[in-house]
Short mmCIF file of C-alpha atoms (C1' of nucleotides) in Angstrom, two decimals:
data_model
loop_
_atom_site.label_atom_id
_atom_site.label_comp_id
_atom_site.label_asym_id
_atom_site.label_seq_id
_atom_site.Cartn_x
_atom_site.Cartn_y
_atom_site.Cartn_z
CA UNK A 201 -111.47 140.89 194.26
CA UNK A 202 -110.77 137.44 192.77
CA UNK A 203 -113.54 134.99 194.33
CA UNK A 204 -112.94 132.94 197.04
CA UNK A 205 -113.28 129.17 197.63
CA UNK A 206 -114.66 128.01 200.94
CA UNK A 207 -114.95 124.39 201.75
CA UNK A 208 -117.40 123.05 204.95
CA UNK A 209 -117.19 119.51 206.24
CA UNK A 210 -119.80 118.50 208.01
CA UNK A 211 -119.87 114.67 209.90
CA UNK A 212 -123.07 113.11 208.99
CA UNK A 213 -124.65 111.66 212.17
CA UNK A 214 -122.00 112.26 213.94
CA UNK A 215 -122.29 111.00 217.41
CA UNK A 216 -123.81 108.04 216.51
CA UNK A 217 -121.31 107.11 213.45
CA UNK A 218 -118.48 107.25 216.02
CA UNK A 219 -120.36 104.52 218.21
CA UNK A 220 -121.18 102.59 215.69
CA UNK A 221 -117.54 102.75 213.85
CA UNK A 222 -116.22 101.72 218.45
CA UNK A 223 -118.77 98.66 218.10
CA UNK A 224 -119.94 96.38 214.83
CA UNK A 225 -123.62 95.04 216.77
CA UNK A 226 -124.38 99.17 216.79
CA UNK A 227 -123.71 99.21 212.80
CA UNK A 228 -126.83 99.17 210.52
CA UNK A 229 -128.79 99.74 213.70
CA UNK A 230 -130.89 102.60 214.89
CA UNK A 231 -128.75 104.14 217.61
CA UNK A 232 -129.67 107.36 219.81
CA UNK A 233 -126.93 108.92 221.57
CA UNK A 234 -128.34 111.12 224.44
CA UNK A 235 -126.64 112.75 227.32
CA UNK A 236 -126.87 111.55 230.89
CA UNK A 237 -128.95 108.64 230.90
CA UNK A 238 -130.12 109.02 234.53
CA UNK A 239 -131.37 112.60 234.05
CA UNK A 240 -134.34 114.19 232.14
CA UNK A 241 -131.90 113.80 228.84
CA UNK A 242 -132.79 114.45 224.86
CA UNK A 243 -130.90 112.52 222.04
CA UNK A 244 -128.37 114.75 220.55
CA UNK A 245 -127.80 112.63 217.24
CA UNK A 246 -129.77 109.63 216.22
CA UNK A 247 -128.04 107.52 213.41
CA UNK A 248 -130.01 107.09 209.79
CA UNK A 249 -131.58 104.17 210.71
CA UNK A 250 -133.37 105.72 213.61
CA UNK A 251 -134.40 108.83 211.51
CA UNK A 252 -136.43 106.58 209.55
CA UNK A 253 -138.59 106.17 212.31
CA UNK A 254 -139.33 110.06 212.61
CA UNK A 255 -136.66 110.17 215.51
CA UNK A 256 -135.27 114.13 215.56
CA UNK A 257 -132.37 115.87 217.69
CA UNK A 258 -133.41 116.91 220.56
CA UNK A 259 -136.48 114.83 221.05
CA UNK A 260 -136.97 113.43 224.61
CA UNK A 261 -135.49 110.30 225.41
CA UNK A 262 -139.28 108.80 225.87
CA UNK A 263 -140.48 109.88 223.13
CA UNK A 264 -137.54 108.66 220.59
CA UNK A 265 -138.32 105.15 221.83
CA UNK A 266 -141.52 105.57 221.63
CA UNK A 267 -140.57 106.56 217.91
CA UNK A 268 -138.22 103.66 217.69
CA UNK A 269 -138.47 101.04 220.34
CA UNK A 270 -135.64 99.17 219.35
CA UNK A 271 -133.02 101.63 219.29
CA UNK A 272 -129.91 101.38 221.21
CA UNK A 273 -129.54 104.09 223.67
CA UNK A 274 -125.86 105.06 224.03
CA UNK A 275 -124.71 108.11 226.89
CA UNK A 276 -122.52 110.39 224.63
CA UNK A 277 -119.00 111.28 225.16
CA UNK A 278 -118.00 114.47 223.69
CA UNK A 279 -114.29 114.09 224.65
CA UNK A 280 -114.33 111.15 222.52
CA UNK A 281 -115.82 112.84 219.52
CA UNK A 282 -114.07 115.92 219.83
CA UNK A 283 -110.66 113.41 219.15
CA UNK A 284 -112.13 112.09 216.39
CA UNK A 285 -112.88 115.49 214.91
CA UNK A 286 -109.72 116.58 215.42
CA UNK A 287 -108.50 113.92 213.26
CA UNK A 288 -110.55 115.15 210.63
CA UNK A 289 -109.43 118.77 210.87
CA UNK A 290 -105.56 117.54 210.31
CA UNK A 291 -107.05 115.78 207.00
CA UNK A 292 -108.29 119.42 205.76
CA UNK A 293 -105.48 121.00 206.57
CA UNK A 294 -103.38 118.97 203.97
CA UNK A 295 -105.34 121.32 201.75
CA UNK A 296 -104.44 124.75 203.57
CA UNK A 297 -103.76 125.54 206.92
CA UNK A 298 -106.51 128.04 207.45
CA UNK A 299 -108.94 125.40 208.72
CA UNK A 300 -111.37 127.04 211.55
CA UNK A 301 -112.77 124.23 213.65
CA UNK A 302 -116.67 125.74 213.94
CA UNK A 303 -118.48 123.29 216.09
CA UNK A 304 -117.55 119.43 217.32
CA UNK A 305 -118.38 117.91 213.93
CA UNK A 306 -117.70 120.94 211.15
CA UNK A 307 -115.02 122.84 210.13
CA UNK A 308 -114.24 125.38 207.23
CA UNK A 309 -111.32 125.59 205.29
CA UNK A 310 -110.50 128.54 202.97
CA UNK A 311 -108.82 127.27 199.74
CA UNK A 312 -108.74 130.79 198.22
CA UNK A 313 -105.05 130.91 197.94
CA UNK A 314 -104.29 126.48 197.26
CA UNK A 315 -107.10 125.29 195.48
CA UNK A 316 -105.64 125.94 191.91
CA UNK A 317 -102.33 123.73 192.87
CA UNK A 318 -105.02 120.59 193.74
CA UNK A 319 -107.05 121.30 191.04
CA UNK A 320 -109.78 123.55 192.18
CA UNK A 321 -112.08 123.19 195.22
CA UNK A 322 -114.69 120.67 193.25
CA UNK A 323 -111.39 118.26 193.05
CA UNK A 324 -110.25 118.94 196.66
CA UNK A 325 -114.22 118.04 197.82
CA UNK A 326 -114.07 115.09 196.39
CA UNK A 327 -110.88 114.09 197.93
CA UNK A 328 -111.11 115.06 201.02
CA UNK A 329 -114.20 113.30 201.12
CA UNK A 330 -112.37 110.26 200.20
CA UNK A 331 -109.80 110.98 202.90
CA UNK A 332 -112.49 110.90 205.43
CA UNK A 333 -114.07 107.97 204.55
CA UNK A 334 -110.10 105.91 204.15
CA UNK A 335 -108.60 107.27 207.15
CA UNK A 336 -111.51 107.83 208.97
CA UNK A 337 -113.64 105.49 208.60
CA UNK A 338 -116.90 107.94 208.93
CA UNK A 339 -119.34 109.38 206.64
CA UNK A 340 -119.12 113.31 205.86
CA UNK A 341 -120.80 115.81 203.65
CA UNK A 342 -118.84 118.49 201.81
CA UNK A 343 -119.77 121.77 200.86
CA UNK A 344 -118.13 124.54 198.28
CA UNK A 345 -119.08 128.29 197.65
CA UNK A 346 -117.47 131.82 197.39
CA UNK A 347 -118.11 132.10 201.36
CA UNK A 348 -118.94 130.60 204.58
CA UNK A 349 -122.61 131.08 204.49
CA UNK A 350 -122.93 129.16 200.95
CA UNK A 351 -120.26 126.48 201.54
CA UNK A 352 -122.32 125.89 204.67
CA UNK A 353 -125.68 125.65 202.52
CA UNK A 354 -124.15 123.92 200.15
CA UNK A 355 -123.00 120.59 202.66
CA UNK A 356 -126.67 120.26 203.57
CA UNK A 357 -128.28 120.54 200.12
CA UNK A 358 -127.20 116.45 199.83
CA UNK A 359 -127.05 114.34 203.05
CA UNK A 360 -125.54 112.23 203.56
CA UNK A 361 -122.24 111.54 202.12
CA UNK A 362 -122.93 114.29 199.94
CA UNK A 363 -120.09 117.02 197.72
CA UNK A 364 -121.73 120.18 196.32
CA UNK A 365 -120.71 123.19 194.48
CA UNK A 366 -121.95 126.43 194.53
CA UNK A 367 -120.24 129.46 192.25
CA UNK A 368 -120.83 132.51 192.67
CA UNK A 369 -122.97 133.36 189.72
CA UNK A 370 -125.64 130.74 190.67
CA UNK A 371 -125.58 131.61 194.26
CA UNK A 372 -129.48 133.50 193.64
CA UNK A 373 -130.61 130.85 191.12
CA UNK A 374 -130.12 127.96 194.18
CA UNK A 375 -131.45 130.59 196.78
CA UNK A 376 -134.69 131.35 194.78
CA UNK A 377 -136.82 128.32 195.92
CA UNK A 378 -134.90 127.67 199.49
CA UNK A 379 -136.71 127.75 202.62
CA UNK A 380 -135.17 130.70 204.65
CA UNK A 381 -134.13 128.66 207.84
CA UNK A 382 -131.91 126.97 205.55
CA UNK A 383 -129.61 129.39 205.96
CA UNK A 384 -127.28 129.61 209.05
CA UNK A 385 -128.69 132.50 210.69
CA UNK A 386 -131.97 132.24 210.31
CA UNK A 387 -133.40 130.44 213.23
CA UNK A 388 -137.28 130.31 214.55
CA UNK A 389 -137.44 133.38 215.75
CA UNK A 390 -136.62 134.83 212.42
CA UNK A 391 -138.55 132.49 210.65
CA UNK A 392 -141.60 132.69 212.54
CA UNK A 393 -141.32 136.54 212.09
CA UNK A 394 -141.08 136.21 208.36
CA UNK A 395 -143.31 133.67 207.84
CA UNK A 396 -146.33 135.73 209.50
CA UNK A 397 -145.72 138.22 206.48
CA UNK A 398 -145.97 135.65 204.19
CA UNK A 399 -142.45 135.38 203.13
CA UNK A 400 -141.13 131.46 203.18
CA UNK A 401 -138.13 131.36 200.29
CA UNK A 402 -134.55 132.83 200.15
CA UNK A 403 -136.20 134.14 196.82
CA UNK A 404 -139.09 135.73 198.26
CA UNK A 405 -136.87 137.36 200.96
CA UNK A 406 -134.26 138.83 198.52
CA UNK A 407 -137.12 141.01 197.18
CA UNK A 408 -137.79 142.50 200.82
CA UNK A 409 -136.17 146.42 201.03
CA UNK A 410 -133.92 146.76 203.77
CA UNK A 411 -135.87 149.18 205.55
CA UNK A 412 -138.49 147.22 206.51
CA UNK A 413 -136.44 144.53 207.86
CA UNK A 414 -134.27 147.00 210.28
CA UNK A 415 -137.42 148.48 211.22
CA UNK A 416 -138.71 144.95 212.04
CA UNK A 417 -135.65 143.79 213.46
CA UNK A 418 -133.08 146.61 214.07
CA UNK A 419 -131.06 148.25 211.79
CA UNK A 420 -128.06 145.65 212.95
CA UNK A 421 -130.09 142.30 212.40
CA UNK A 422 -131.87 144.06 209.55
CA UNK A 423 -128.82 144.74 207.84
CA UNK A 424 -127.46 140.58 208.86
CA UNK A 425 -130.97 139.32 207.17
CA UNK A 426 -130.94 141.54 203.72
CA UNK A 427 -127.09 139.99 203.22
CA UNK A 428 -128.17 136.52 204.10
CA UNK A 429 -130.75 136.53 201.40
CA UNK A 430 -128.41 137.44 199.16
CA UNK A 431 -126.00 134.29 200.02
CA UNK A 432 -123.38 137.83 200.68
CA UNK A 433 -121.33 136.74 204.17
CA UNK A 434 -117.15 138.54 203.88
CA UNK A 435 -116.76 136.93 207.67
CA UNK A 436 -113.12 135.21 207.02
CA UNK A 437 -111.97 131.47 208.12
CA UNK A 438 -110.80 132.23 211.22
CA UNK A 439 -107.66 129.58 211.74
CA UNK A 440 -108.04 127.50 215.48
CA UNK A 441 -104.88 128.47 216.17
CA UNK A 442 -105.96 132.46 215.70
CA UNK A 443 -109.28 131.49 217.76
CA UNK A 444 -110.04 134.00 220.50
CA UNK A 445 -110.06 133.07 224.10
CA UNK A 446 -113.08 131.71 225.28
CA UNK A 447 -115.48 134.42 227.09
CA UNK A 448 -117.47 132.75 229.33
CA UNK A 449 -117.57 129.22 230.74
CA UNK A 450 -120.29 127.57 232.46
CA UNK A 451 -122.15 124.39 233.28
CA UNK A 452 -126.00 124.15 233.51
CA UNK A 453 -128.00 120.75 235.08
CA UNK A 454 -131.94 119.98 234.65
CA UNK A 455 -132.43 118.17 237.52
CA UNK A 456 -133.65 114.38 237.89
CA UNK A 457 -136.34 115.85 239.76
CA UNK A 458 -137.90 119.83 240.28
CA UNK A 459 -137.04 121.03 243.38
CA UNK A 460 -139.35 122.77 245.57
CA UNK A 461 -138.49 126.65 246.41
CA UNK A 462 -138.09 125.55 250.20
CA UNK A 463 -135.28 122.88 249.16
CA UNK A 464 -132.91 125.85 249.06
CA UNK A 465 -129.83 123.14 250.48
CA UNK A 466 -130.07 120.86 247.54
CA UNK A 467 -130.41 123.59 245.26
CA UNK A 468 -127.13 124.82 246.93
CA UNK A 469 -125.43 121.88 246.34
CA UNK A 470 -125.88 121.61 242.66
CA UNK A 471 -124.68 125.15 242.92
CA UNK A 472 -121.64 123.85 244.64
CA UNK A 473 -121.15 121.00 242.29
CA UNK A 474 -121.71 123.11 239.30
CA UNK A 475 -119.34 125.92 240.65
CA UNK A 476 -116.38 123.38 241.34
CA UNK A 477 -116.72 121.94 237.32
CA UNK A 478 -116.78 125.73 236.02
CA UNK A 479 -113.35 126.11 238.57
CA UNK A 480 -111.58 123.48 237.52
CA UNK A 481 -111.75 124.39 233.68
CA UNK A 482 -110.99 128.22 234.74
CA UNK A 483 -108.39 127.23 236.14
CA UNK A 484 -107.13 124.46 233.54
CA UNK A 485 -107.16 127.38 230.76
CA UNK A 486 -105.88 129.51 233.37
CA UNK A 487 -108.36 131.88 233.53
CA UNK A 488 -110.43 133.59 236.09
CA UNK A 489 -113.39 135.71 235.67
CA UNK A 490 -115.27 138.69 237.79
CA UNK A 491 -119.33 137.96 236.87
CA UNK A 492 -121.07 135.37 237.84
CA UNK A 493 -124.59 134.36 236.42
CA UNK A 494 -126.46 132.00 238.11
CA UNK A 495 -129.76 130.46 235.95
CA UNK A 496 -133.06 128.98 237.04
CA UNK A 497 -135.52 127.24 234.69
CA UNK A 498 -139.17 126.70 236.46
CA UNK A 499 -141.35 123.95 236.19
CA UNK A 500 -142.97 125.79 233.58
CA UNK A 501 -139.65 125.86 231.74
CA UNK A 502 -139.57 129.88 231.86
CA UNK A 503 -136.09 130.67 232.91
CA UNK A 504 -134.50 133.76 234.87
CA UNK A 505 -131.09 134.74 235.21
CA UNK A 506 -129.15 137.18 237.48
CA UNK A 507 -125.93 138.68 236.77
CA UNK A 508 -123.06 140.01 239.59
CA UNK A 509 -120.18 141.60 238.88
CA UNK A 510 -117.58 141.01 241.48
CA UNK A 511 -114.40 142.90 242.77
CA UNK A 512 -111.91 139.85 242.21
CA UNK A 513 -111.67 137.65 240.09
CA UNK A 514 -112.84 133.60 240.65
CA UNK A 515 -111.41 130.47 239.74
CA UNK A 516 -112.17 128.81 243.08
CA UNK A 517 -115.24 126.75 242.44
CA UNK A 518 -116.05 127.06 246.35
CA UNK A 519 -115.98 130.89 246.48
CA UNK A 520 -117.73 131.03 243.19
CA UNK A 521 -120.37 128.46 244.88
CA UNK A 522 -121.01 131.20 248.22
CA UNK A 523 -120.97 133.88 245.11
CA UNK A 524 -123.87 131.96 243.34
CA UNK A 525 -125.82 130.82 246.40
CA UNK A 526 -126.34 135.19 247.51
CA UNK A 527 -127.19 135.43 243.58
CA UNK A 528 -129.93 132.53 244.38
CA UNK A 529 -131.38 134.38 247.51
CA UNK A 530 -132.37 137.36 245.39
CA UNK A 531 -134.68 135.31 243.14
CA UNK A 532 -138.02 134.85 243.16
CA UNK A 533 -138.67 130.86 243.11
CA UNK A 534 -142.72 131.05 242.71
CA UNK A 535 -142.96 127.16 241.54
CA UNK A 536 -140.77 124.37 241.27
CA UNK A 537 -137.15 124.68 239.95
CA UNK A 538 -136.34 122.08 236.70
CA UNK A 539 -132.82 123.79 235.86
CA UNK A 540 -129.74 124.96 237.39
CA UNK A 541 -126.66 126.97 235.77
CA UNK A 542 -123.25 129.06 237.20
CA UNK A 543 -121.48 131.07 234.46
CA UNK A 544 -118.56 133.07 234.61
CA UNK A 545 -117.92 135.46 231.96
CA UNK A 546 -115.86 138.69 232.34
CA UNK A 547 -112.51 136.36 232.13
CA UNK A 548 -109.37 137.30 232.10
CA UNK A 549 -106.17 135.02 231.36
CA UNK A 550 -103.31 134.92 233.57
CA UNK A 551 -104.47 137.68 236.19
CA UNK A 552 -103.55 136.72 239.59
CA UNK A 553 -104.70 138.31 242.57
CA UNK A 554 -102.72 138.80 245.62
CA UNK A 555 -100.73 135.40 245.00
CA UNK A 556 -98.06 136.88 247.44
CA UNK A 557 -100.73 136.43 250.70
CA UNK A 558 -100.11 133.48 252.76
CA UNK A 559 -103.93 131.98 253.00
CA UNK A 560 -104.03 132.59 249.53
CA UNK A 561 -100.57 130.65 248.78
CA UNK A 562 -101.95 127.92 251.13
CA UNK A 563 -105.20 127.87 248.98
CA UNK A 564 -103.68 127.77 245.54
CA UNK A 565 -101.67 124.88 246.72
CA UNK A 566 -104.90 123.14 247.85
CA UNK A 567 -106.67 123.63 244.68
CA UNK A 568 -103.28 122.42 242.56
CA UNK A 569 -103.51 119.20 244.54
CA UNK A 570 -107.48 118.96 243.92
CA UNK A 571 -106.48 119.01 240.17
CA UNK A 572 -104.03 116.66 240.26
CA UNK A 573 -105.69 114.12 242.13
CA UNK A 574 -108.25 114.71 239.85
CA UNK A 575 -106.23 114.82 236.76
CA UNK A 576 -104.82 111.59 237.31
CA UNK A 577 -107.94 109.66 238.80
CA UNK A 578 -110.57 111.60 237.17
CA UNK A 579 -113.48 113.30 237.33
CA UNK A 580 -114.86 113.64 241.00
CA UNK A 581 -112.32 111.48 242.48
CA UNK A 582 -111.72 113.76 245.05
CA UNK A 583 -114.69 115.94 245.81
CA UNK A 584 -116.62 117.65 248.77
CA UNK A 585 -118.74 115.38 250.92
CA UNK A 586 -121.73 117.76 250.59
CA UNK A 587 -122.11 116.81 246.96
CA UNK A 588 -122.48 113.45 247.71
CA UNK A 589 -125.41 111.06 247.95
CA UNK A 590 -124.73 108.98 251.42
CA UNK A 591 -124.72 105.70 250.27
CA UNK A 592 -121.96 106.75 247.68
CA UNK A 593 -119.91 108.35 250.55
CA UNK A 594 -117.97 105.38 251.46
CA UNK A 595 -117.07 105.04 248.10
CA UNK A 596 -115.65 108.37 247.70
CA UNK A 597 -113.53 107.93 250.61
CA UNK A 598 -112.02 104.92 249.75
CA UNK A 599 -111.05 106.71 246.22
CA UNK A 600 -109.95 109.57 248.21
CA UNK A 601 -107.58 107.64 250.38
CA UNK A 602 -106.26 105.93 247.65
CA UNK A 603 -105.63 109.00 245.86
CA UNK A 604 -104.09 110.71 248.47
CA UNK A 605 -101.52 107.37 248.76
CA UNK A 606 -100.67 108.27 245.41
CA UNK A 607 -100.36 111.99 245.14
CA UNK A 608 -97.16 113.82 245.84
CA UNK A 609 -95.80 114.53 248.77
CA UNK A 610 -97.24 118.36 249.28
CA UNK A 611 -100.41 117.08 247.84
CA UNK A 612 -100.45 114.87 250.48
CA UNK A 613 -99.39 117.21 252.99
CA UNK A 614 -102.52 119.92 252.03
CA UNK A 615 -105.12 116.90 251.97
"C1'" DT B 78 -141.96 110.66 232.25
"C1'" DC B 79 -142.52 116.21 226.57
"C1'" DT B 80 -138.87 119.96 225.85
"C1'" DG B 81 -130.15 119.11 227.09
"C1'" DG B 82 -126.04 121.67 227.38
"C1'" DG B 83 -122.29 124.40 225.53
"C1'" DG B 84 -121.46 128.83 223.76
"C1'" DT B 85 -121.52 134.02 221.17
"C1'" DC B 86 -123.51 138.27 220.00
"C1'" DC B 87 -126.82 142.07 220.23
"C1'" DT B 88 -130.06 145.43 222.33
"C1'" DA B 89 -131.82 148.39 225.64
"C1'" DG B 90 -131.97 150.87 229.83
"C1'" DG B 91 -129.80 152.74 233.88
"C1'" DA B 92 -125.78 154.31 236.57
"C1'" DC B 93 -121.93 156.93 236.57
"C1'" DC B 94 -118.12 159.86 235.06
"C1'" DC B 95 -116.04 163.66 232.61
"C1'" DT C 80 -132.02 177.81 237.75
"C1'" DC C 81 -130.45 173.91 234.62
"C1'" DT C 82 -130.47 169.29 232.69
"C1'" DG C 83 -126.08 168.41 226.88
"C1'" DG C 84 -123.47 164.59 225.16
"C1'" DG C 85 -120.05 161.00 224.83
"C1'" DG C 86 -118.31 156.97 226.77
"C1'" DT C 87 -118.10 152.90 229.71
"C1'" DC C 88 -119.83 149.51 232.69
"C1'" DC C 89 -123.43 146.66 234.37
"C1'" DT C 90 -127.63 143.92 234.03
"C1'" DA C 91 -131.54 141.36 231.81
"C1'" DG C 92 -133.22 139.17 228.13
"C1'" DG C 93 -133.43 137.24 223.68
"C1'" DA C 94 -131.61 135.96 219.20
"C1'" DC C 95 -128.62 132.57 217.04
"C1'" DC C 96 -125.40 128.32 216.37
"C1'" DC C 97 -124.07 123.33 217.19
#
DNA sequence: TCTGGGGTCCTAGGACCC
DNA sequence: TCTGGGGTCCTAGGACCC
């Protein structure tokens, strides 16, 4: 088996490059990009300049400023940086098509079969490091080894704007002195686990027999964590284009305040106005799905979550709302709830359920106009009454009219 | 006013069927 | 007058990733 050559590219900062490539005052500055900026939000990338200051991802808002008072605080838009990471991925694929899109700001390409023609994967780092930065306009790190799970080590050994290479024959030499949660895989509860028995380095776990670690973890895990000390991972590039279906989609909210257990109508309507986001993208990929899982997070930030598998299938965010409010009355809210979620997993694509029945013609038609209005005006242009806050009611309505002016005919008709 | 939101995969136990 | 064994589905929870 001739090695392989796996590339990783990995954005540096990402979030927060992107902002401060859309706006020059940002650039140089420490900027923390966060989520919704009027709920209990965390930063989900601060740029360099704010990591100086001890800021981390996923630190509270409050406490990152208290970190760094002077950052800019900028509400993130992951449509926008999913674009500009799809830019990226049509750079790698110059190199090879078999580019597998991993997360919004990574992506592996397997070079096994092109590298030799650009001059091995080493040369190919280095320019597609330079195409990033020319085309681009953003700062990457790139990564290559003889598989995923060392190509992905390897674009975090130098950050940022780093190019590595790891071969094959000095994948245990660079292991040997490596904390173990540098490896993909190995996340705190493995770490925590291994670190009570002393064991801290890749090194230091590559001497551990197998046994022991599927009888402290299960023969499958086991198995995962004796390979991943060895830097061994055959999982193959899996090509976007070859990516499976999604399996689940849902939408979870911490609240901007708890809500006590009694407040069962507001909890209902974040229900509602979860349910009728995880609808709309159903329906958008064309899917529909059977069980629904509705999640609660307590004060205390202990979560529960209840399961139902139904006899039809959903896509309707309203029916998939009365679904998730019965899954509500059968838990036990003891304290104050922090957290809200509606899953739907169980999907299928393209199933459609008694289409031929004249309420449910009459319905699909309804929901068709709801996404086109919505389509073309966005987001919540046209949206139940219940989910909105009364002085923003008038509002609504006045965007509702005008979108109904505008819709077609048989939208108009059904609204 | 510490601690987000989007996913996937695995395990384990129980129900149920053949 | 006994309780096997395989397989699937469902549910709850926990690990992991970004």
């Amino acid at each position: 088996m001739p090695e392989r050559i796996i590339l990783h590219l990995d954005m540096n900062a990402f979030f927060a490059s992107v902002e401060q490539r859309a706006d020059p005052r940002l650039r140089g500055q420490p900027v923390l990009v966060c989520g919704n900026r009027h709920t209990r939000t965390v930063v989900a990338t601060a740029s360099y300049e704010a990591r100086a200051f001890g800021v981390t991802t996923g630190m509270s808002v409050p406490e990152a400023l208290a970190c760094c008072p002077q950052a800019t605080l900028v509400e993130g838009n992951p449509g926008k940086y999913a674009d500009a990471f799809r830019r990226v991925a049509c750079l790698m694929e110059r190199y090879s098509p078999d580019v597998e899109i991993f997360s919004i700001d990574e992506a592996f390409v397997d070079l096994s079969a092109t590298a030799e023609r650009f001059g091995g994967g080493l040369a190919i780092a280095n320019a597609l490091h330079h195409d990033v930065q020319q085309h681009i306009g953003l700062p990457c790190s790139v990564g290559v080894g003889p598989n995923k799970l060392i190509a992905k080590l390897a674009s975090s050994l130098k950050k940022p704007n780093g190019i590595t290479e790891v071969r094959a024959r000095t994948v245990t030499a660079v292991l040997a002195t490596l904390p173990i949660e540098a490896l993909c895989g190995i996340g705190r509860g493995f770490q925590a686990a291994l670190n009570a028995h002393g064991i801290t380095t890749c090194g230091e776990l590559a001497r551990v027999p197998l046994p022991w670690l599927m009888q402290q973890f299960g023969a499958c895990a086991g198995r995962h964590v004796f390979r991943l000390a060895r830097g061994q991972d055959a999982s193959p590039v899996v090509p976007t284009r070859h990516a499976p279906a999604a399996k689940s989609m849902g939408h979870l909210q911490t609240l901007a305040h708890d809500l006590a257990p009694r407040r069962k109508a507001a909890m209902h309507a974040v229900l509602l106005g979860l349910s009728e986001k995880v609808g709309r993208r159903l329906r958008a990929e064309g899917a529909a799905g059977r069980t629904l899982t509705v999640t609660v997070r307590f004060k205390d930030v202990t979560t529960l979550a209840r399961s139902r598998t139904l006899a039809t299938f959903l896509d309707d965010g309203y029916e998939i709302a009365q679904a998730s409010w019965r899954i509500l009355e059968t838990l036990p809210l003891a304290q104050p709830v922090r957290l809200l979620g509606v899953s739907v997993s169980g999907l299928s694509y393209g199933a459609r359920q008694h289409w031929w029945l004249p309420e449910v013609v009459q319905q699909r038609a309804l929901l068709e106009a709801h996404d086109w209005i919505n389509n073309r005006f966005g987001e919540g242009t046209l949206q139940r009454a219940s989910l909105l806050e009364e002085p923003e009611v008038d509002r609504h309505y006045q965007l509702k009219r005008a979108a109904i002016a505008a819709a077609p005919a048989e939208a108009q008709h059904l609204c």
